[in-house]
C-alpha cells in the first residue's frame, strides 16, 4: 500500500483514538477536578484509573467525605448528596455505577469492591418520620442508619436501597430493599424478600 493509501486509515485510527480514548479520559479528569473545586469543605478522593462520566454531580456544601478505590466507573448521570460534615461515602475498587444513580447520605455508606449498580438506582441512609398525627410530615425529621454493601454485590435496574447488603447479594430489578440482607442471597420485590440462596453453604 502506498503512503497516500495509508493516510486515510491512519487518520481514521487517530480520530477513533481521540473520540473513544483520549477525550473521555481528559473529560473525566476535568470532572474529578471540578467535583473537588465545587465542594471546598468536603474531602474528595478518586482512586487511580477511576472514570467519571458525563453528568457526575457531587453536592456537599457542608463538607463530608467522598472517596473511591481504584478502577471505579461512573458512566453517566451519577449524583451523590452528602448531608453534613460527618457524612461519608466510600466505594471500593472496580465498582460500576451505570446510569442515573442517586446516593443521599447523612451518616455513612460503605460500598465494597466490584459492586455493580444497574440503571436508575437510589441509595439512601434515612427515612422520613410520618407517624405523629399532630405534626406535618416534613416537620417530623428522619431516622438514619449507616449502610454497608459487601463485595461483589449486583444491584439490577431501578432499585431502591435503604438497608445493608451482604457479600455477593443479588437484588432483582425494580426492588425496594428495606431490611438488611445476609451474604449470598438473591432478593426481589416490594418490599424485597428472599428469592434464593447460593454460594459456599450450598456446596456438597
XYZ file of C-alpha atoms in Angstrom:
204
model
C 0.000 0.000 0.000
C 1.303 3.430 -0.910
C 1.928 6.157 1.612
C -1.065 8.089 0.315
C -3.224 4.985 0.674
C -2.238 4.562 4.299
C -3.147 8.112 5.249
C -6.951 7.651 5.441
C -6.528 4.572 7.654
C -4.113 6.393 9.938
C -6.468 9.373 10.094
C -9.428 7.180 10.992
C -7.372 5.456 13.663
C -6.361 8.811 15.126
C -9.971 10.032 15.165
C -11.174 6.850 16.878
C -8.409 7.097 19.463
C -9.262 10.723 20.185
C -13.030 10.172 20.333
C -13.141 6.947 22.333
C -9.970 7.004 24.439
C -8.263 10.330 24.941
C -11.292 12.655 25.014
C -13.239 10.643 27.636
C -10.110 10.311 29.765
C -9.402 14.042 29.667
C -13.056 14.924 30.287
C -13.109 12.554 33.265
C -10.045 14.246 34.751
C -11.730 17.639 34.423
C -14.933 16.384 36.068
C -12.997 14.957 39.003
C -11.178 18.228 39.444
C -14.425 20.192 39.257
C -16.095 17.933 41.849
C -13.333 18.796 44.313
C -13.286 22.521 43.493
C -17.072 22.817 43.729
C -17.087 21.298 47.239
C -14.242 23.066 49.070
C -15.374 21.930 52.533
C -15.516 18.258 51.572
C -12.791 15.647 51.272
C -12.943 14.270 47.728
C -10.621 11.465 46.622
C -10.759 9.391 43.451
C -8.675 6.229 43.204
C -6.284 5.661 40.298
C -7.886 4.898 36.937
C -11.366 5.872 38.119
C -13.576 7.115 35.284
C -16.136 9.861 35.901
C -18.638 10.208 33.068
C -20.963 12.992 31.901
C -23.448 14.316 34.437
C -21.412 13.363 37.504
C -22.538 15.538 40.419
C -21.291 15.741 43.999
C -23.259 18.040 46.332
C -21.541 18.553 49.697
C -21.990 22.207 50.727
C -21.378 21.458 54.417
C -18.469 19.089 53.947
C -18.216 15.342 54.317
C -16.127 12.705 52.576
C -16.475 11.079 49.162
C -13.828 8.632 48.029
C -13.357 5.723 45.673
C -10.931 2.888 45.309
C -9.010 2.265 42.086
C -10.636 1.452 38.788
C -14.195 2.588 39.517
C -16.512 3.587 36.679
C -19.283 6.182 36.983
C -20.725 6.090 33.492
C -23.373 8.789 33.244
C -25.705 10.798 35.470
C -24.294 9.821 38.883
C -25.318 12.131 41.757
C -24.202 11.994 45.380
C -25.537 14.294 48.117
C -23.735 14.482 51.467
C -25.882 15.759 54.318
C -23.218 17.186 56.617
C -19.586 17.295 57.721
C -19.721 13.780 59.188
C -21.262 12.201 56.088
C -19.042 9.623 54.421
C -19.445 7.708 51.162
C -16.794 5.270 50.031
C -16.702 2.963 47.011
C -14.237 0.083 46.934
C -12.162 -0.942 43.939
C -13.634 -1.575 40.483
C -17.226 -0.608 41.251
C -19.505 0.206 38.311
C -22.327 2.757 38.522
C -24.096 2.593 35.185
C -26.663 5.354 34.527
C -28.602 7.800 36.719
C -27.569 6.514 40.145
C -28.533 8.722 43.125
C -26.899 8.494 46.568
C -28.186 10.521 49.537
C -26.113 10.093 52.680
C -26.142 11.828 56.055
C -24.303 9.141 58.067
C -22.151 6.693 56.096
C -22.306 4.409 53.078
C -19.537 1.829 52.658
C -19.554 0.047 49.306
C -17.257 -2.937 48.844
C -15.236 -3.864 45.786
C -16.609 -4.914 42.384
C -20.161 -3.798 43.155
C -22.408 -3.190 40.139
C -25.335 -0.751 40.110
C -27.891 -1.024 37.308
C -29.700 1.914 35.773
C -31.669 4.386 37.931
C -30.901 3.039 41.407
C -31.410 5.055 44.608
C -29.393 4.551 47.810
C -30.446 6.430 50.946
C -29.490 6.083 54.605
C -32.612 7.738 56.025
C -36.393 7.634 56.034
C -38.925 10.363 56.730
C -40.771 10.021 60.016
C -44.518 10.241 59.453
C -46.421 8.591 62.325
C -47.118 11.634 64.508
C -50.648 12.797 63.528
C -50.161 16.133 65.295
C -47.232 17.299 63.178
C -46.751 17.804 59.442
C -44.723 15.030 57.893
C -41.934 17.356 56.795
C -41.539 18.609 60.383
C -41.027 15.143 61.881
C -37.426 14.653 60.810
C -35.676 11.474 59.745
C -34.447 8.144 61.020
C -30.898 7.459 59.823
C -28.976 4.178 59.632
C -25.415 3.751 58.301
C -25.369 1.422 55.296
C -22.849 -1.091 54.013
C -22.758 -3.044 50.765
C -20.444 -6.047 50.620
C -18.032 -7.119 47.908
C -19.329 -8.420 44.568
C -22.927 -7.305 45.084
C -25.120 -6.920 41.994
C -27.995 -4.429 42.105
C -30.082 -4.532 38.950
C -32.040 -1.699 37.364
C -34.421 0.675 39.178
C -33.833 -0.488 42.754
C -34.173 1.495 45.977
C -31.751 0.508 48.740
C -32.387 1.679 52.321
C -30.691 -1.223 54.152
C -27.365 -3.056 54.128
C -26.439 -5.857 51.720
C -24.077 -8.714 52.494
C -21.345 -10.043 50.237
C -22.497 -11.385 46.842
C -26.103 -10.290 47.291
C -28.107 -10.065 44.066
C -31.017 -7.612 44.032
C -33.609 -8.172 41.290
C -34.763 -5.271 39.133
C -37.444 -2.896 40.454
C -36.926 -3.941 44.086
C -37.099 -1.921 47.310
C -34.735 -3.253 49.978
C -35.950 -2.163 53.432
C -34.251 -4.767 55.658
C -30.645 -5.956 55.865
C -29.818 -8.874 53.558
C -27.264 -11.574 54.521
C -24.463 -12.618 52.197
C -25.107 -14.928 49.246
C -28.825 -14.169 48.953
C -30.965 -13.286 45.943
C -33.760 -10.872 46.841
C -36.507 -9.100 44.937
C -39.874 -7.409 45.205
C -41.510 -4.505 47.038
C -40.509 -4.835 49.777
C -37.670 -7.177 48.804
C -37.880 -10.759 50.060
C -35.507 -13.701 49.759
C -35.932 -15.478 46.421
C -32.958 -17.821 46.577
C -29.628 -18.532 48.255
C -26.394 -19.790 46.765
C -22.692 -19.967 47.480
C -20.447 -21.894 49.879
C -23.309 -23.034 52.113
C -24.826 -24.889 49.146
C -21.647 -26.781 48.262
C -21.773 -30.511 48.810
